[in-house]
Amino acid sequence: MPEPNAPLLSMLDTVAEAISEPPTRRPRRTRRSAKAAGTRHESATAHYLAEHVDDRIERRAKHGTRDRGDLSSVRAPGGGRLVGECKDYGGRLLPGQWLAEAETERGHDAALASFVVAKRRGIADTGSQIVLMTLRDLAAILTGVRPEEA
């Protein structure tokens, strides 16, 4: 004859098993995996812009301290060069830091304006990523003239 508390004991065993096993966590991001994610994001962004904007757009080679952005051959409607910086920080957004970096690289390239393409966590569609820029950069892209800083 089965024990009267068998269902309760079975449930307690299941709970005890679940508690004793450590929770499954995502693997920690290493420098190597972060670099690989960044490269994938840069390549996907360049491919998307080449397909939808201008087929000359591509990933740019790194230049160390004189880096000129991650994308080359990006142009404003009036023809001015744009610097594109791509960031994949696993869903974290650091707009101030990234916009400052993009501005430095805009200066290295003597470009009209700069922008940052940030990867959204869990969103694989490249066209659904977000773009960050200052209002000054937006005005420069729309008018072809970079407004002076106040």
PDB file of C-alpha atoms in Angstrom:
ATOM      1  CA  MET A   1       0.000   0.000   0.000  1.00  0.00           C
ATOM      2  CA  PRO A   2       1.411   3.444  -0.935  1.00  0.00           C
ATOM      3  CA  GLU A   3       2.441   5.800   1.796  1.00  0.00           C
ATOM      4  CA  PRO A   4      -0.256   8.469   2.429  1.00  0.00           C
ATOM      5  CA  ASN A   5       2.224  11.351   2.132  1.00  0.00           C
ATOM      6  CA  ALA A   6       3.941  10.048  -1.033  1.00  0.00           C
ATOM      7  CA  PRO A   7       2.877  13.013  -3.261  1.00  0.00           C
ATOM      8  CA  LEU A   8       4.066  15.488  -0.626  1.00  0.00           C
ATOM      9  CA  LEU A   9       7.390  13.671  -0.164  1.00  0.00           C
ATOM     10  CA  SER A  10       7.898  13.561  -3.938  1.00  0.00           C
ATOM     11  CA  MET A  11       7.254  17.301  -4.167  1.00  0.00           C
ATOM     12  CA  LEU A  12       9.683  17.989  -1.308  1.00  0.00           C
ATOM     13  CA  ASP A  13      12.354  15.909  -3.056  1.00  0.00           C
ATOM     14  CA  THR A  14      11.887  17.984  -6.233  1.00  0.00           C
ATOM     15  CA  VAL A  15      12.158  21.267  -4.296  1.00  0.00           C
ATOM     16  CA  ALA A  16      15.242  20.058  -2.426  1.00  0.00           C
ATOM     17  CA  GLU A  17      16.850  19.059  -5.732  1.00  0.00           C
ATOM     18  CA  ALA A  18      16.143  22.483  -7.245  1.00  0.00           C
ATOM     19  CA  ILE A  19      17.561  24.281  -4.206  1.00  0.00           C
ATOM     20  CA  SER A  20      20.719  22.181  -4.082  1.00  0.00           C
ATOM     21  CA  GLU A  21      21.650  22.868  -7.735  1.00  0.00           C
ATOM     22  CA  PRO A  22      23.301  26.205  -8.365  1.00  0.00           C
ATOM     23  CA  PRO A  23      21.285  28.480 -10.615  1.00  0.00           C
ATOM     24  CA  THR A  24      22.353  28.449 -14.238  1.00  0.00           C
ATOM     25  CA  ARG A  25      23.957  31.718 -15.211  1.00  0.00           C
ATOM     26  CA  ARG A  26      25.115  33.114 -18.462  1.00  0.00           C
ATOM     27  CA  PRO A  27      28.801  32.655 -19.096  1.00  0.00           C
ATOM     28  CA  ARG A  28      30.743  35.780 -18.163  1.00  0.00           C
ATOM     29  CA  ARG A  29      31.826  37.990 -21.004  1.00  0.00           C
ATOM     30  CA  THR A  30      35.531  37.764 -21.678  1.00  0.00           C
ATOM     31  CA  ARG A  31      37.680  40.226 -23.586  1.00  0.00           C
ATOM     32  CA  ARG A  32      37.737  37.795 -26.499  1.00  0.00           C
ATOM     33  CA  SER A  33      33.948  37.336 -26.600  1.00  0.00           C
ATOM     34  CA  ALA A  34      33.417  41.102 -26.261  1.00  0.00           C
ATOM     35  CA  LYS A  35      35.771  41.814 -29.176  1.00  0.00           C
ATOM     36  CA  ALA A  36      34.047  39.159 -31.281  1.00  0.00           C
ATOM     37  CA  ALA A  37      30.621  40.652 -30.474  1.00  0.00           C
ATOM     38  CA  GLY A  38      31.894  44.113 -31.404  1.00  0.00           C
ATOM     39  CA  THR A  39      33.321  42.877 -34.691  1.00  0.00           C
ATOM     40  CA  ARG A  40      30.030  41.133 -35.540  1.00  0.00           C
ATOM     41  CA  HIS A  41      28.081  44.295 -34.729  1.00  0.00           C
ATOM     42  CA  GLU A  42      30.413  46.490 -36.827  1.00  0.00           C
ATOM     43  CA  SER A  43      30.226  44.082 -39.777  1.00  0.00           C
ATOM     44  CA  ALA A  44      26.439  43.765 -39.570  1.00  0.00           C
ATOM     45  CA  THR A  45      26.038  47.551 -39.359  1.00  0.00           C
ATOM     46  CA  ALA A  46      28.358  48.160 -42.328  1.00  0.00           C
ATOM     47  CA  HIS A  47      26.546  45.492 -44.366  1.00  0.00           C
ATOM     48  CA  TYR A  48      23.128  46.952 -43.490  1.00  0.00           C
ATOM     49  CA  LEU A  49      24.161  50.499 -44.462  1.00  0.00           C
ATOM     50  CA  ALA A  50      25.873  49.269 -47.639  1.00  0.00           C
ATOM     51  CA  GLU A  51      22.699  47.446 -48.631  1.00  0.00           C
ATOM     52  CA  HIS A  52      20.261  50.241 -47.781  1.00  0.00           C
ATOM     53  CA  VAL A  53      22.242  53.494 -48.177  1.00  0.00           C
ATOM     54  CA  ASP A  54      25.434  53.261 -50.249  1.00  0.00           C
ATOM     55  CA  ASP A  55      27.242  50.112 -51.389  1.00  0.00           C
ATOM     56  CA  ARG A  56      30.645  51.729 -50.698  1.00  0.00           C
ATOM     57  CA  ILE A  57      30.128  51.733 -46.908  1.00  0.00           C
ATOM     58  CA  GLU A  58      32.344  49.210 -45.094  1.00  0.00           C
ATOM     59  CA  ARG A  59      34.142  48.479 -41.820  1.00  0.00           C
ATOM     60  CA  ARG A  60      37.152  50.678 -41.351  1.00  0.00           C
ATOM     61  CA  ALA A  61      40.543  49.385 -40.209  1.00  0.00           C
ATOM     62  CA  LYS A  62      41.604  50.469 -36.716  1.00  0.00           C
ATOM     63  CA  HIS A  63      44.151  53.266 -36.391  1.00  0.00           C
ATOM     64  CA  GLY A  64      45.000  53.095 -32.672  1.00  0.00           C
ATOM     65  CA  THR A  65      45.031  56.480 -30.955  1.00  0.00           C
ATOM     66  CA  ARG A  66      44.129  58.227 -34.235  1.00  0.00           C
ATOM     67  CA  ASP A  67      41.089  56.024 -34.873  1.00  0.00           C
ATOM     68  CA  ARG A  68      38.634  57.540 -37.336  1.00  0.00           C
ATOM     69  CA  GLY A  69      35.548  55.482 -36.485  1.00  0.00           C
ATOM     70  CA  ASP A  70      34.297  51.996 -37.306  1.00  0.00           C
ATOM     71  CA  LEU A  71      32.600  52.730 -40.644  1.00  0.00           C
ATOM     72  CA  SER A  72      34.078  54.237 -43.797  1.00  0.00           C
ATOM     73  CA  SER A  73      32.468  55.954 -46.796  1.00  0.00           C
ATOM     74  CA  VAL A  74      29.401  57.157 -44.893  1.00  0.00           C
ATOM     75  CA  ARG A  75      28.217  60.455 -46.375  1.00  0.00           C
ATOM     76  CA  ALA A  76      25.577  63.023 -45.433  1.00  0.00           C
ATOM     77  CA  PRO A  77      23.005  63.902 -48.123  1.00  0.00           C
ATOM     78  CA  GLY A  78      25.065  67.019 -48.995  1.00  0.00           C
ATOM     79  CA  GLY A  79      28.234  64.943 -49.360  1.00  0.00           C
ATOM     80  CA  GLY A  80      29.997  65.623 -46.040  1.00  0.00           C
ATOM     81  CA  ARG A  81      31.810  62.679 -44.419  1.00  0.00           C
ATOM     82  CA  LEU A  82      30.262  61.078 -41.345  1.00  0.00           C
ATOM     83  CA  VAL A  83      32.042  59.063 -38.661  1.00  0.00           C
ATOM     84  CA  GLY A  84      30.143  56.000 -37.444  1.00  0.00           C
ATOM     85  CA  GLU A  85      31.062  54.319 -34.172  1.00  0.00           C
ATOM     86  CA  CYS A  86      29.537  50.896 -33.335  1.00  0.00           C
ATOM     87  CA  LYS A  87      29.076  49.712 -29.743  1.00  0.00           C
ATOM     88  CA  ASP A  88      27.947  46.348 -28.361  1.00  0.00           C
ATOM     89  CA  TYR A  89      28.164  46.423 -24.575  1.00  0.00           C
ATOM     90  CA  GLY A  90      25.719  43.574 -23.952  1.00  0.00           C
ATOM     91  CA  GLY A  91      22.758  45.923 -23.667  1.00  0.00           C
ATOM     92  CA  ARG A  92      24.431  48.555 -21.463  1.00  0.00           C
ATOM     93  CA  LEU A  93      24.243  52.108 -22.791  1.00  0.00           C
ATOM     94  CA  LEU A  94      26.981  54.648 -22.089  1.00  0.00           C
ATOM     95  CA  PRO A  95      25.886  57.551 -24.329  1.00  0.00           C
ATOM     96  CA  GLY A  96      28.102  60.271 -22.851  1.00  0.00           C
ATOM     97  CA  GLN A  97      31.273  58.208 -23.152  1.00  0.00           C
ATOM     98  CA  TRP A  98      30.395  56.924 -26.628  1.00  0.00           C
ATOM     99  CA  LEU A  99      29.416  60.344 -28.013  1.00  0.00           C
ATOM    100  CA  ALA A 100      32.675  61.824 -26.682  1.00  0.00           C
ATOM    101  CA  GLU A 101      34.619  59.032 -28.418  1.00  0.00           C
ATOM    102  CA  ALA A 102      32.698  59.576 -31.662  1.00  0.00           C
ATOM    103  CA  GLU A 103      33.402  63.328 -31.475  1.00  0.00           C
ATOM    104  CA  THR A 104      37.136  62.682 -31.010  1.00  0.00           C
ATOM    105  CA  GLU A 105      37.128  60.361 -34.019  1.00  0.00           C
ATOM    106  CA  ARG A 106      35.127  62.926 -36.041  1.00  0.00           C
ATOM    107  CA  GLY A 107      37.963  65.363 -35.355  1.00  0.00           C
ATOM    108  CA  HIS A 108      40.594  62.817 -36.432  1.00  0.00           C
ATOM    109  CA  ASP A 109      38.713  62.355 -39.719  1.00  0.00           C
ATOM    110  CA  ALA A 110      37.811  66.070 -40.175  1.00  0.00           C
ATOM    111  CA  ALA A 111      34.256  64.830 -40.769  1.00  0.00           C
ATOM    112  CA  LEU A 112      31.030  66.823 -40.768  1.00  0.00           C
ATOM    113  CA  ALA A 113      29.319  64.824 -38.007  1.00  0.00           C
ATOM    114  CA  SER A 114      29.427  61.582 -36.033  1.00  0.00           C
ATOM    115  CA  PHE A 115      26.955  59.012 -34.747  1.00  0.00           C
ATOM    116  CA  VAL A 116      26.943  55.891 -32.582  1.00  0.00           C
ATOM    117  CA  VAL A 117      25.109  52.666 -33.475  1.00  0.00           C
ATOM    118  CA  ALA A 118      24.394  50.833 -30.213  1.00  0.00           C
ATOM    119  CA  LYS A 119      23.420  47.163 -30.138  1.00  0.00           C
ATOM    120  CA  ARG A 120      20.225  46.456 -28.212  1.00  0.00           C
ATOM    121  CA  ARG A 121      20.346  43.361 -26.013  1.00  0.00           C
ATOM    122  CA  GLY A 122      18.228  40.528 -27.358  1.00  0.00           C
ATOM    123  CA  ILE A 123      17.505  42.296 -30.674  1.00  0.00           C
ATOM    124  CA  ALA A 124      19.207  40.532 -33.560  1.00  0.00           C
ATOM    125  CA  ASP A 125      17.720  42.620 -36.392  1.00  0.00           C
ATOM    126  CA  THR A 126      20.428  45.109 -37.399  1.00  0.00           C
ATOM    127  CA  GLY A 127      17.878  47.639 -38.639  1.00  0.00           C
ATOM    128  CA  SER A 128      16.334  47.755 -35.141  1.00  0.00           C
ATOM    129  CA  GLN A 129      19.499  48.907 -33.353  1.00  0.00           C
ATOM    130  CA  ILE A 130      19.591  52.452 -31.965  1.00  0.00           C
ATOM    131  CA  VAL A 131      21.511  55.465 -33.219  1.00  0.00           C
ATOM    132  CA  LEU A 132      22.808  58.160 -30.857  1.00  0.00           C
ATOM    133  CA  MET A 133      24.065  61.583 -31.855  1.00  0.00           C
ATOM    134  CA  THR A 134      24.129  65.121 -30.571  1.00  0.00           C
ATOM    135  CA  LEU A 135      21.653  67.688 -31.826  1.00  0.00           C
ATOM    136  CA  ARG A 136      24.635  69.557 -33.363  1.00  0.00           C
ATOM    137  CA  ASP A 137      25.482  66.452 -35.408  1.00  0.00           C
ATOM    138  CA  LEU A 138      21.877  66.046 -36.525  1.00  0.00           C
ATOM    139  CA  ALA A 139      21.753  69.704 -37.617  1.00  0.00           C
ATOM    140  CA  ALA A 140      25.040  69.248 -39.508  1.00  0.00           C
ATOM    141  CA  ILE A 141      23.722  66.169 -41.322  1.00  0.00           C
ATOM    142  CA  LEU A 142      20.440  67.887 -42.244  1.00  0.00           C
ATOM    143  CA  THR A 143      21.987  71.184 -43.385  1.00  0.00           C
ATOM    144  CA  GLY A 144      25.471  70.162 -44.544  1.00  0.00           C
ATOM    145  CA  VAL A 145      27.019  72.816 -42.254  1.00  0.00           C
ATOM    146  CA  ARG A 146      28.366  72.120 -38.787  1.00  0.00           C
ATOM    147  CA  PRO A 147      27.003  74.630 -36.239  1.00  0.00           C
ATOM    148  CA  GLU A 148      29.597  76.312 -34.053  1.00  0.00           C
ATOM    149  CA  GLU A 149      29.721  75.395 -30.367  1.00  0.00           C
ATOM    150  CA  ALA A 150      28.225  78.017 -28.067  1.00  0.00           C
TER     151      ALA A 150
END
